[in-house]
Short mmCIF file of C-alpha atoms (C1' of nucleotides) and ligand atoms in Angstrom, two decimals:
data_model
loop_
_atom_site.label_atom_id
_atom_site.label_comp_id
_atom_site.label_asym_id
_atom_site.label_seq_id
_atom_site.Cartn_x
_atom_site.Cartn_y
_atom_site.Cartn_z
CA MET A 1 0.00 0.00 0.00
CA LEU A 2 1.31 3.40 -0.99
CA SER A 3 1.55 6.43 1.27
CA PHE A 4 -0.24 9.65 0.37
CA THR A 5 3.10 11.08 -0.65
CA GLU A 6 3.91 8.20 -2.95
CA GLU A 7 0.46 8.45 -4.52
CA ASN A 8 0.93 12.16 -5.11
CA TYR A 9 4.21 11.52 -6.86
CA ILE A 10 2.70 8.86 -9.11
CA LYS A 11 -0.19 11.11 -10.04
CA ALA A 12 2.11 14.09 -10.67
CA ILE A 13 4.33 12.00 -12.93
CA TYR A 14 1.28 10.71 -14.76
CA HIS A 15 0.04 14.21 -15.51
CA LEU A 16 3.45 15.62 -16.35
CA SER A 17 4.19 12.76 -18.72
CA ASP A 18 0.94 13.33 -20.61
CA ALA A 19 -0.73 10.15 -19.38
CA GLY A 20 2.46 8.19 -19.09
CA GLN A 21 3.85 8.87 -22.59
CA LEU A 22 7.00 10.93 -22.04
CA ALA A 23 9.81 10.81 -19.53
CA VAL A 24 9.62 13.34 -16.72
CA SER A 25 12.53 15.21 -15.20
CA THR A 26 13.38 15.52 -11.54
CA ASN A 27 12.95 19.28 -11.66
CA ASP A 28 9.52 19.08 -13.30
CA ILE A 29 8.31 16.87 -10.51
CA ALA A 30 9.85 19.09 -7.86
CA LEU A 31 8.19 22.15 -9.35
CA HIS A 32 4.82 20.48 -9.69
CA LEU A 33 4.84 19.14 -6.15
CA GLN A 34 6.43 22.24 -4.68
CA THR A 35 9.33 20.36 -3.20
CA LYS A 36 13.07 20.18 -3.83
CA ALA A 37 14.91 18.20 -6.48
CA ALA A 38 16.91 16.33 -3.85
CA THR A 39 13.69 15.14 -2.24
CA VAL A 40 12.37 13.99 -5.59
CA THR A 41 15.51 11.99 -6.31
CA ASP A 42 15.07 10.09 -3.07
CA MET A 43 11.43 9.41 -3.72
CA ILE A 44 11.78 8.25 -7.31
CA LYS A 45 14.41 5.77 -6.20
CA LYS A 46 11.89 4.36 -3.80
CA LEU A 47 9.18 4.22 -6.43
CA ALA A 48 11.56 2.58 -8.86
CA ASN A 49 12.25 -0.11 -6.24
CA LYS A 50 8.53 -0.70 -6.07
CA ASP A 51 8.41 -1.11 -9.85
CA LEU A 52 6.08 1.80 -10.31
CA LEU A 53 8.44 3.56 -12.66
CA ALA A 54 11.69 3.23 -14.57
CA TYR A 55 14.43 5.53 -13.43
CA GLU A 56 17.55 6.35 -15.35
CA LYS A 57 19.94 8.48 -13.40
CA TYR A 58 20.12 12.02 -14.78
CA TYR A 59 17.48 11.25 -17.42
CA GLY A 60 14.26 11.28 -15.48
CA VAL A 61 11.55 8.68 -14.99
CA SER A 62 8.72 7.04 -16.86
CA LEU A 63 5.82 5.16 -15.33
CA SER A 64 5.66 1.40 -15.61
CA LYS A 65 2.46 -0.43 -16.47
CA LYS A 66 1.85 -0.83 -12.76
CA GLY A 67 2.57 2.86 -12.22
CA LYS A 68 0.08 3.88 -14.91
CA THR A 69 -2.62 1.66 -13.47
CA THR A 70 -2.00 3.14 -10.05
CA ALA A 71 -2.12 6.69 -11.43
CA LEU A 72 -5.33 6.04 -13.33
CA TYR A 73 -7.04 4.77 -10.22
CA ILE A 74 -6.06 7.85 -8.25
CA VAL A 75 -7.28 10.06 -11.08
CA ARG A 76 -10.51 8.07 -11.18
CA LYS A 77 -11.03 8.63 -7.47
CA HIS A 78 -10.19 12.32 -7.70
CA ARG A 79 -12.66 12.94 -10.51
CA LEU A 80 -15.45 10.85 -9.01
CA TRP A 81 -15.14 12.79 -5.78
CA GLU A 82 -15.19 16.12 -7.63
CA THR A 83 -18.33 15.00 -9.41
CA PHE A 84 -19.90 14.00 -6.12
CA LEU A 85 -19.06 17.32 -4.51
CA VAL A 86 -20.64 19.32 -7.32
CA LYS A 87 -23.56 17.11 -8.29
CA LYS A 88 -24.64 15.91 -4.88
CA LEU A 89 -23.32 18.33 -2.31
CA GLY A 90 -23.76 21.54 -4.29
CA PHE A 91 -20.15 22.72 -4.33
CA GLN A 92 -19.18 25.28 -6.94
CA TRP A 93 -16.82 23.83 -9.53
CA ASP A 94 -14.00 26.03 -8.34
CA GLU A 95 -14.23 24.75 -4.76
CA VAL A 96 -13.68 21.04 -5.26
CA HIS A 97 -10.08 20.54 -6.16
CA GLU A 98 -8.39 20.80 -2.75
CA VAL A 99 -10.96 18.56 -1.12
CA ALA A 100 -10.63 15.99 -3.89
CA GLU A 101 -6.87 16.09 -3.38
CA GLN A 102 -7.53 14.63 0.05
CA LEU A 103 -10.40 12.31 -0.82
CA GLU A 104 -8.49 10.66 -3.67
CA HIS A 105 -6.30 8.91 -1.09
CA ILE A 106 -9.07 7.10 0.75
CA GLN A 107 -8.50 3.37 0.41
CA SER A 108 -11.64 1.41 -0.30
CA ASN A 109 -12.51 -0.18 -3.59
CA LEU A 110 -16.03 -0.81 -2.36
CA LEU A 111 -16.44 2.87 -1.62
CA ILE A 112 -15.36 3.91 -5.09
CA GLU A 113 -17.54 1.37 -6.86
CA LYS A 114 -20.55 2.43 -4.80
CA LEU A 115 -19.81 6.09 -5.31
CA ASP A 116 -19.50 5.53 -9.04
CA ALA A 117 -22.88 3.79 -9.10
CA PHE A 118 -24.47 6.47 -6.91
CA LEU A 119 -23.34 9.10 -9.43
CA GLY A 120 -24.68 7.05 -12.34
CA HIS A 121 -21.25 6.10 -13.73
CA PRO A 122 -20.34 9.56 -14.94
CA GLU A 123 -17.92 9.81 -17.87
CA THR A 124 -16.52 13.23 -17.04
CA ASP A 125 -15.95 15.36 -13.97
CA PRO A 126 -17.26 18.91 -13.48
CA HIS A 127 -14.36 20.32 -15.48
CA GLY A 128 -14.98 17.98 -18.38
CA HIS A 129 -12.05 15.72 -17.57
CA PRO A 130 -12.70 12.09 -18.43
CA ILE A 131 -13.14 9.70 -15.52
CA PRO A 132 -11.17 6.48 -16.04
CA ASP A 133 -13.46 3.49 -15.69
CA LYS A 134 -13.07 0.60 -13.22
CA ASN A 135 -10.47 -0.94 -15.55
CA GLY A 136 -8.55 2.25 -16.07
CA LYS A 137 -9.93 2.90 -19.54
CA VAL A 138 -10.23 6.57 -20.43
CA LYS A 139 -12.78 7.66 -23.01
CA GLN A 140 -11.14 10.00 -25.50
CA VAL A 141 -13.22 12.79 -26.99
CA LYS A 142 -12.35 14.54 -30.23
CA GLN A 143 -11.99 18.04 -28.96
CA PHE A 144 -10.12 21.21 -29.73
CA SER A 145 -9.66 24.68 -28.45
CA LEU A 146 -12.47 27.21 -28.83
CA SER A 147 -9.88 29.57 -30.30
CA GLN A 148 -9.76 27.16 -33.25
CA GLY A 149 -13.53 27.28 -33.77
CA LYS A 150 -15.03 28.68 -36.96
CA ASN A 151 -17.08 31.80 -37.07
CA GLY A 152 -20.79 31.02 -37.16
CA SER A 153 -20.42 27.41 -35.97
CA LYS A 154 -22.09 25.84 -32.99
CA TYR A 155 -20.11 23.72 -30.55
CA ILE A 156 -20.50 21.95 -27.25
CA VAL A 157 -18.15 22.96 -24.49
CA SER A 158 -16.29 19.81 -23.45
CA GLU A 159 -13.53 20.78 -21.04
CA VAL A 160 -11.71 23.63 -19.37
CA LYS A 161 -7.92 23.60 -19.45
CA ASP A 162 -7.17 26.20 -16.81
CA GLY A 163 -8.46 25.01 -13.47
CA SER A 164 -7.75 28.14 -11.46
CA ALA A 165 -10.54 29.31 -9.19
CA THR A 166 -10.69 32.75 -10.79
CA PHE A 167 -11.06 31.34 -14.29
CA LEU A 168 -13.70 28.86 -13.20
CA GLN A 169 -15.63 31.56 -11.35
CA TYR A 170 -15.52 33.76 -14.42
CA LEU A 171 -17.00 31.02 -16.60
CA ALA A 172 -19.58 30.17 -13.96
CA LYS A 173 -20.98 33.70 -14.21
CA TYR A 174 -22.12 32.85 -17.75
CA ASP A 175 -23.05 29.23 -17.02
CA LEU A 176 -20.27 28.27 -19.35
CA TYR A 177 -19.82 24.66 -18.26
CA PRO A 178 -19.00 21.46 -20.13
CA GLY A 179 -22.12 20.32 -21.91
CA VAL A 180 -23.53 23.70 -22.89
CA THR A 181 -23.89 24.69 -26.53
CA ILE A 182 -22.36 27.91 -27.79
CA GLN A 183 -22.15 29.60 -31.16
CA ILE A 184 -19.30 31.77 -32.39
CA LYS A 185 -20.82 35.00 -33.64
CA GLU A 186 -17.75 37.00 -34.48
CA ILE A 187 -13.99 36.68 -34.37
CA LEU A 188 -12.10 39.93 -33.98
CA PRO A 189 -8.86 39.74 -35.95
CA PHE A 190 -6.74 42.32 -34.18
CA ASP A 191 -6.65 40.62 -30.76
CA GLY A 192 -8.14 37.22 -31.49
CA SER A 193 -11.04 37.74 -29.12
CA MET A 194 -14.44 36.38 -30.09
CA ILE A 195 -18.09 37.01 -29.48
CA VAL A 196 -20.04 33.88 -28.62
CA GLN A 197 -23.70 33.37 -28.08
CA LEU A 198 -24.69 31.37 -25.00
CA GLN A 199 -27.60 28.99 -24.61
CA ASN A 200 -29.75 31.79 -23.21
CA LYS A 201 -29.02 33.85 -26.37
CA GLN A 202 -26.83 36.28 -24.44
CA LYS A 203 -23.71 37.32 -26.35
CA ILE A 204 -20.40 37.76 -24.58
CA THR A 205 -16.87 38.57 -25.62
CA LEU A 206 -14.10 36.15 -24.75
CA SER A 207 -10.44 37.06 -24.95
CA LYS A 208 -8.03 34.90 -26.93
CA ALA A 209 -6.53 33.67 -23.65
CA THR A 210 -9.97 32.60 -22.51
CA SER A 211 -11.00 30.86 -25.71
CA GLU A 212 -7.71 28.97 -25.73
CA ASN A 213 -8.54 27.54 -22.35
CA ILE A 214 -11.98 26.30 -23.31
CA LEU A 215 -12.09 23.01 -25.20
CA ILE A 216 -15.04 22.26 -27.44
CA LYS A 217 -16.38 19.40 -29.52
CA ASN A 218 -18.57 19.29 -32.58
CA ASN A 219 -22.25 19.59 -32.12
CA GLU A 220 -23.39 16.87 -34.54
CA MET B 1 -3.48 21.57 12.01
CA LEU B 2 -3.25 18.14 13.53
CA SER B 3 -1.83 15.05 11.85
CA PHE B 4 -3.97 11.96 11.39
CA THR B 5 -2.06 10.37 14.22
CA GLU B 6 -2.69 13.24 16.59
CA GLU B 7 -6.37 13.21 15.69
CA ASN B 8 -6.57 9.51 16.37
CA TYR B 9 -5.04 10.00 19.79
CA ILE B 10 -7.47 12.78 20.67
CA LYS B 11 -10.44 10.70 19.58
CA ALA B 12 -9.20 7.63 21.44
CA ILE B 13 -8.73 9.62 24.62
CA TYR B 14 -12.18 11.11 24.22
CA HIS B 15 -13.82 7.71 23.96
CA LEU B 16 -11.72 6.11 26.69
CA SER B 17 -12.45 8.98 29.08
CA ASP B 18 -16.21 8.64 28.57
CA ALA B 19 -16.57 11.87 26.61
CA GLY B 20 -13.77 13.64 28.41
CA GLN B 21 -14.89 12.96 31.98
CA LEU B 22 -12.20 10.70 33.47
CA ALA B 23 -8.44 10.65 33.23
CA VAL B 24 -7.00 8.08 30.86
CA SER B 25 -3.87 6.01 31.42
CA THR B 26 -0.99 5.57 29.05
CA ASN B 27 -1.60 1.86 28.81
CA ASP B 28 -5.28 2.29 28.00
CA ILE B 29 -4.39 4.49 25.09
CA ALA B 30 -1.67 2.14 23.92
CA LEU B 31 -4.07 -0.79 24.01
CA HIS B 32 -6.83 1.08 22.23
CA LEU B 33 -4.54 2.34 19.47
CA GLN B 34 -2.57 -0.89 19.24
CA THR B 35 0.73 0.78 19.92
CA LYS B 36 3.31 0.79 22.72
CA ALA B 37 3.21 2.71 25.99
CA ALA B 38 6.51 4.43 25.20
CA THR B 39 5.05 5.74 21.95
CA VAL B 40 2.02 7.03 23.80
CA THR B 41 4.13 8.87 26.33
CA ASP B 42 5.90 10.73 23.54
CA MET B 43 2.67 11.62 21.82
CA ILE B 44 0.81 12.83 24.88
CA LYS B 45 3.69 15.15 25.67
CA LYS B 46 3.27 16.66 22.26
CA LEU B 47 -0.49 16.98 22.64
CA ALA B 48 -0.02 18.54 26.08
CA ASN B 49 2.29 21.13 24.50
CA LYS B 50 -0.49 21.93 22.06
CA ASP B 51 -2.88 22.43 24.98
CA LEU B 52 -5.16 19.65 23.84
CA LEU B 53 -4.86 17.81 27.14
CA ALA B 54 -3.48 18.00 30.63
CA TYR B 55 -0.76 15.51 31.39
CA GLU B 56 0.45 14.56 34.81
CA LYS B 57 3.41 12.23 34.70
CA TYR B 58 2.51 8.72 35.83
CA TYR B 59 -1.15 9.72 36.30
CA GLY B 60 -2.46 9.86 32.76
CA VAL B 61 -4.15 12.58 30.76
CA SER B 62 -7.43 14.39 30.51
CA LEU B 63 -8.66 16.42 27.57
CA SER B 64 -8.75 20.18 27.76
CA LYS B 65 -11.70 22.20 26.51
CA LYS B 66 -9.87 22.56 23.21
CA GLY B 67 -9.17 18.82 23.17
CA LYS B 68 -12.83 18.00 23.72
CA THR B 69 -13.94 20.35 20.96
CA THR B 70 -11.43 18.75 18.63
CA ALA B 71 -12.57 15.26 19.57
CA LEU B 72 -16.21 16.11 19.10
CA TYR B 73 -15.58 17.41 15.63
CA ILE B 74 -13.74 14.25 14.62
CA VAL B 75 -16.58 12.16 16.06
CA ARG B 76 -19.06 14.32 14.17
CA LYS B 77 -17.23 13.72 10.93
CA HIS B 78 -16.90 9.99 11.56
CA ARG B 79 -20.60 9.56 12.22
CA LEU B 80 -21.76 11.77 9.38
CA TRP B 81 -19.63 9.74 6.99
CA GLU B 82 -20.98 6.46 8.36
CA THR B 83 -24.48 7.78 7.84
CA PHE B 84 -23.65 8.79 4.30
CA LEU B 85 -22.16 5.41 3.49
CA VAL B 86 -25.25 3.55 4.70
CA LYS B 87 -28.02 5.92 3.70
CA LYS B 88 -26.70 7.12 0.37
CA LEU B 89 -24.21 4.57 -0.89
CA GLY B 90 -25.94 1.43 0.36
CA PHE B 91 -23.19 0.07 2.59
CA GLN B 92 -24.17 -2.48 5.19
CA TRP B 93 -23.82 -1.11 8.71
CA ASP B 94 -20.99 -3.49 9.50
CA GLU B 95 -18.91 -2.25 6.52
CA VAL B 96 -18.60 1.42 7.32
CA HIS B 97 -16.28 1.75 10.26
CA GLU B 98 -12.87 1.34 8.61
CA VAL B 99 -13.76 3.68 5.78
CA ALA B 100 -15.09 6.29 8.22
CA GLU B 101 -11.82 5.98 10.13
CA GLN B 102 -10.16 7.40 7.05
CA LEU B 103 -12.82 9.89 6.01
CA GLU B 104 -12.99 11.48 9.45
CA HIS B 105 -9.58 13.07 8.81
CA ILE B 106 -10.54 14.99 5.67
CA GLN B 107 -10.12 18.68 6.39
CA SER B 108 -12.91 20.82 5.03
CA ASN B 109 -15.53 22.52 7.12
CA LEU B 110 -17.52 23.31 4.00
CA LEU B 111 -17.57 19.64 3.09
CA ILE B 112 -18.91 18.62 6.45
CA GLU B 113 -21.60 21.29 6.57
CA LYS B 114 -22.74 20.37 3.08
CA LEU B 115 -22.65 16.67 3.87
CA ASP B 116 -24.69 17.29 7.00
CA ALA B 117 -27.30 19.20 4.98
CA PHE B 118 -27.33 16.56 2.25
CA LEU B 119 -28.13 13.93 4.87
CA GLY B 120 -30.87 16.10 6.38
CA HIS B 121 -29.00 16.90 9.60
CA PRO B 122 -29.20 13.41 11.05
CA GLU B 123 -29.10 13.09 14.83
CA THR B 124 -27.66 9.58 15.00
CA ASP B 125 -25.43 7.39 12.89
CA PRO B 126 -26.35 3.90 11.63
CA HIS B 127 -25.38 2.37 14.99
CA GLY B 128 -27.55 4.78 16.93
CA HIS B 129 -24.60 6.88 18.13
CA PRO B 130 -25.46 10.55 18.46
CA ILE B 131 -23.89 12.92 15.94
CA PRO B 132 -22.51 16.03 17.62
CA ASP B 133 -23.92 19.14 15.97
CA LYS B 134 -21.94 21.95 14.33
CA ASN B 135 -21.25 23.40 17.79
CA GLY B 136 -20.25 20.11 19.34
CA LYS B 137 -23.50 19.61 21.21
CA VAL B 138 -24.47 15.98 21.66
CA LYS B 139 -28.12 15.07 22.08
CA GLN B 140 -28.48 12.71 25.02
CA VAL B 141 -31.17 10.04 24.88
CA LYS B 142 -32.57 8.32 27.95
CA GLN B 143 -31.67 4.81 27.10
CA PHE B 144 -30.84 1.55 28.80
CA SER B 145 -29.86 -1.97 28.01
CA LEU B 146 -32.44 -4.34 26.53
CA SER B 147 -31.43 -6.80 29.25
CA GLN B 148 -33.04 -4.35 31.69
CA GLY B 149 -36.34 -4.28 29.80
CA LYS B 150 -39.57 -5.54 31.34
CA ASN B 151 -41.40 -8.55 30.09
CA GLY B 152 -44.34 -7.54 27.91
CA SER B 153 -43.14 -4.00 27.27
CA LYS B 154 -42.50 -2.40 23.89
CA TYR B 155 -39.34 -0.43 23.24
CA ILE B 156 -37.53 1.30 20.42
CA VAL B 157 -34.02 0.11 19.69
CA SER B 158 -31.77 3.14 20.08
CA GLU B 159 -28.16 1.99 19.86
CA VAL B 160 -25.84 -0.99 19.62
CA LYS B 161 -22.91 -1.15 22.00
CA ASP B 162 -20.84 -3.85 20.33
CA GLY B 163 -19.73 -2.64 16.94
CA SER B 164 -18.09 -5.86 15.73
CA ALA B 165 -18.95 -6.91 12.21
CA THR B 166 -20.22 -10.31 13.33
CA PHE B 167 -22.60 -8.82 15.88
CA LEU B 168 -23.87 -6.22 13.43
CA GLN B 169 -24.38 -8.85 10.75
CA TYR B 170 -26.30 -11.00 13.19
CA LEU B 171 -28.68 -8.16 14.05
CA ALA B 172 -29.03 -7.20 10.39
CA LYS B 173 -30.45 -10.66 9.69
CA TYR B 174 -33.48 -9.69 11.77
CA ASP B 175 -33.59 -6.05 10.69
CA LEU B 176 -32.78 -5.18 14.26
CA TYR B 177 -31.58 -1.62 13.72
CA PRO B 178 -31.91 1.57 15.75
CA GLY B 179 -35.42 2.90 15.28
CA VAL B 180 -37.29 -0.38 15.10
CA THR B 181 -39.88 -1.28 17.73
CA ILE B 182 -39.61 -4.54 19.62
CA GLN B 183 -41.62 -6.19 22.37
CA ILE B 184 -40.25 -8.47 25.06
CA LYS B 185 -42.38 -11.59 25.05
CA GLU B 186 -40.59 -13.75 27.56
CA ILE B 187 -37.56 -13.61 29.81
CA LEU B 188 -35.98 -16.96 30.60
CA PRO B 189 -34.66 -16.92 34.17
CA PHE B 190 -32.03 -19.64 34.03
CA ASP B 191 -29.77 -17.98 31.43
CA GLY B 192 -31.21 -14.49 31.15
CA SER B 193 -32.05 -14.92 27.49
CA MET B 194 -35.26 -13.38 26.17
CA ILE B 195 -37.76 -13.81 23.42
CA VAL B 196 -38.62 -10.62 21.59
CA GLN B 197 -41.13 -9.91 18.92
CA LEU B 198 -39.90 -7.94 15.91
CA GLN B 199 -41.83 -5.43 13.83
CA ASN B 200 -42.79 -8.14 11.37
CA LYS B 201 -44.26 -10.17 14.28
CA GLN B 202 -41.48 -12.75 14.07
CA LYS B 203 -40.27 -13.92 17.48
CA ILE B 204 -36.60 -14.52 18.12
CA THR B 205 -34.51 -15.53 21.11
CA LEU B 206 -31.67 -13.26 22.17
CA SER B 207 -28.96 -14.36 24.57
CA LYS B 208 -28.19 -12.28 27.64
CA ALA B 209 -24.92 -11.19 26.02
CA THR B 210 -26.86 -9.98 23.01
CA SER B 211 -29.54 -8.10 24.93
CA GLU B 212 -26.88 -6.39 26.99
CA ASN B 213 -25.38 -4.99 23.84
CA ILE B 214 -28.62 -3.56 22.51
CA LEU B 215 -29.70 -0.24 23.97
CA ILE B 216 -33.35 0.73 23.94
CA LYS B 217 -35.53 3.66 24.80
CA ASN B 218 -39.12 3.94 25.88
CA ASN B 219 -41.75 3.80 23.26
CA GLU B 220 -43.81 6.77 24.56
"C1'" DT C 1 36.26 21.86 -27.97
"C1'" DT C 2 36.39 24.06 -23.84
"C1'" DA C 3 34.10 26.69 -20.48
"C1'" DT C 4 29.96 28.01 -18.31
"C1'" DT C 5 25.41 27.14 -16.86
"C1'" DT C 6 21.83 24.11 -15.62
"C1'" DT C 7 20.28 19.98 -13.76
"C1'" DT C 8 20.72 16.14 -10.87
"C1'" DT C 9 22.61 13.46 -7.31
"C1'" DT C 10 24.89 12.67 -2.92
"C1'" DA C 11 25.99 13.73 1.82
"C1'" DG C 12 24.56 15.04 6.05
"C1'" DA C 13 20.71 16.99 9.06
"C1'" DT C 14 16.00 17.41 10.90
"C1'" DT C 15 11.21 16.20 12.36
"C1'" DA C 16 7.38 12.87 13.15
"C1'" DA C 17 6.10 8.48 14.54
"C1'" DT C 18 7.39 4.35 15.89
"C1'" DC C 19 9.98 0.50 18.44
"C1'" DT C 20 12.86 -2.24 22.30
"C1'" DA C 21 15.19 -2.32 26.47
"C1'" DA C 22 16.34 -0.29 30.66
"C1'" DA C 23 15.23 2.72 34.47
"C1'" DC C 24 12.00 4.64 37.40
"C1'" DT C 25 7.43 5.34 39.97
"C1'" DT C 26 3.25 3.72 41.71
"C1'" DT C 27 0.35 0.10 43.22
"C1'" DT C 28 -0.52 -4.24 45.28
"C1'" DA C 29 0.43 -8.08 48.11
"C1'" DT C 30 2.65 -10.24 51.72
"C1'" DA D 1 6.56 -1.80 56.00
"C1'" DT D 2 8.82 -4.07 52.67
"C1'" DA D 3 8.99 -6.69 48.54
"C1'" DA D 4 7.06 -7.87 44.25
"C1'" DA D 5 4.32 -6.62 40.41
"C1'" DA D 6 2.42 -3.46 37.33
"C1'" DG D 7 2.57 0.66 34.90
"C1'" DT D 8 5.19 4.62 33.00
"C1'" DT D 9 8.97 7.10 31.39
"C1'" DT D 10 13.54 7.66 29.40
"C1'" DA D 11 17.28 6.41 26.33
"C1'" DG D 12 18.69 5.08 22.13
"C1'" DA D 13 17.41 3.30 17.36
"C1'" DT D 14 14.81 3.09 13.00
"C1'" DT D 15 12.03 4.58 8.93
"C1'" DA D 16 9.69 8.09 6.01
"C1'" DA D 17 9.81 12.51 4.21
"C1'" DT D 18 11.89 16.52 4.02
"C1'" DC D 19 15.69 20.17 3.71
"C1'" DT D 20 20.50 22.67 2.54
"C1'" DA D 21 24.90 22.57 0.70
"C1'" DA D 22 28.34 20.40 -1.94
"C1'" DA D 23 29.68 17.37 -5.67
"C1'" DA D 24 28.91 15.45 -10.12
"C1'" DA D 25 26.94 15.04 -14.70
"C1'" DA D 26 24.68 16.85 -18.69
"C1'" DA D 27 23.42 20.55 -21.63
"C1'" DT D 28 24.51 24.86 -23.63
"C1'" DA D 29 27.33 28.61 -25.15
"C1'" DA D 30 31.47 30.69 -26.43
MN1 MN E 1 -9.11 18.54 -9.35
MN1 MN E 2 -11.38 18.11 -12.29
MN1 MN E 3 -17.41 3.76 13.42
MN1 MN E 4 -20.95 4.39 14.36
#
DNA sequence: TTATTTTTTTAGATTAATCTAAACTTTTAT
DNA sequence: ATAAAAGTTTAGATTAATCTAAAAAAATAA
């Protein structure tokens, strides 16, 4: 059984490696976990001994099969809890992350399977992130940045990239959540901002930076 | 902020001291937490330094006001989570304790207030234990052991003393949960066992040991 | 291709929680 | 009242997670 700390390392490496694809450097991990490189070196040695990752001195780490499975389960727990907090307890979507950071470490398979069922086996969390299933399978959605959308087209918001509370609160003001349909009404060339129409017909202007952080999918 | 370990000590001392009344010995704590007396001595010194308890060398500890408040909040969290697991997730009442032991350490006042509201501000947990309110107030019920009940009388089951999985599973077989009404039909003098009638009119025999571990209240 | 900068690792400490064994204090029994 | 037993504390180690500072390796620049 892994400690909270070990679990946090595995999850950090998973995210930093883009779902276990690339190798991750000591410094990247240290930065992400707000710790020091020397600490990371010690920890990755330990995780390598547990066969959760492959470690090549001076060249970073990459998750093993076992490491990926472990990471996916932690991500599954994190996202199920976030969904619970928003859907059942009435949290705002910008309030859930820190709590889920704690809840993701609770050890009980029964709990997670029952929670999953209670939530109706959701496929995405409140931020549109896919929830790995019981077997660690992640449903991939064909999505792209709103900044790449075409003028006049309708799309469904699928995910938000920036998870900061301020950004989430800003989007919440317009009920701009994953699942809602929007239409691009105008794209302003000089600064890349765009005017989009919301479900309630209201039109709002989104900066380039904002539209880049909203992912959308086609509205078939 | 207290560590999990510190919280577990405070809660253990609270329970062992009968809600903070009596002083508790080093050995009692060690036994309860399945650790060694030397370890306990170290920890209670630390907790004394944090003003959570008063420690007199060789004479045990007693919780301070602050210690009691802390304990009550942990107990509140534990029991709210147990209630959630049974009422919302469909756990059996013998399956919740270990999970609640973990969940009780999650730090988020917002979470607990929302969970409390979601559950409809329950007054007792699945085992009939009172849930301290937001301010740490515990509702006391006038209750006594079923073994003290009078032949012929009807009572409401209010609490179970023994929390072992086997005992809880045994009672579950007869739907003998807090809240159900039972009537004592016969008390057998030679071994103190009794025959009680359940809500569904079924009659079952309970040993003395069993009836001593079921608490009841008057059925006004 | 060397020198400089950046990154990573190692060495040596520190804090929290735990243990065993020995010393000490209190309680109980003779 | 003394001796034995029981309970508690202290002393000294250990493991996990962390840090700073120094050494080493790799990457980059001159
Ligand atoms: Mn999150
Ligand atoms: Mn999320
Ligand atoms: Mn419990
Ligand atoms: Mn309980």
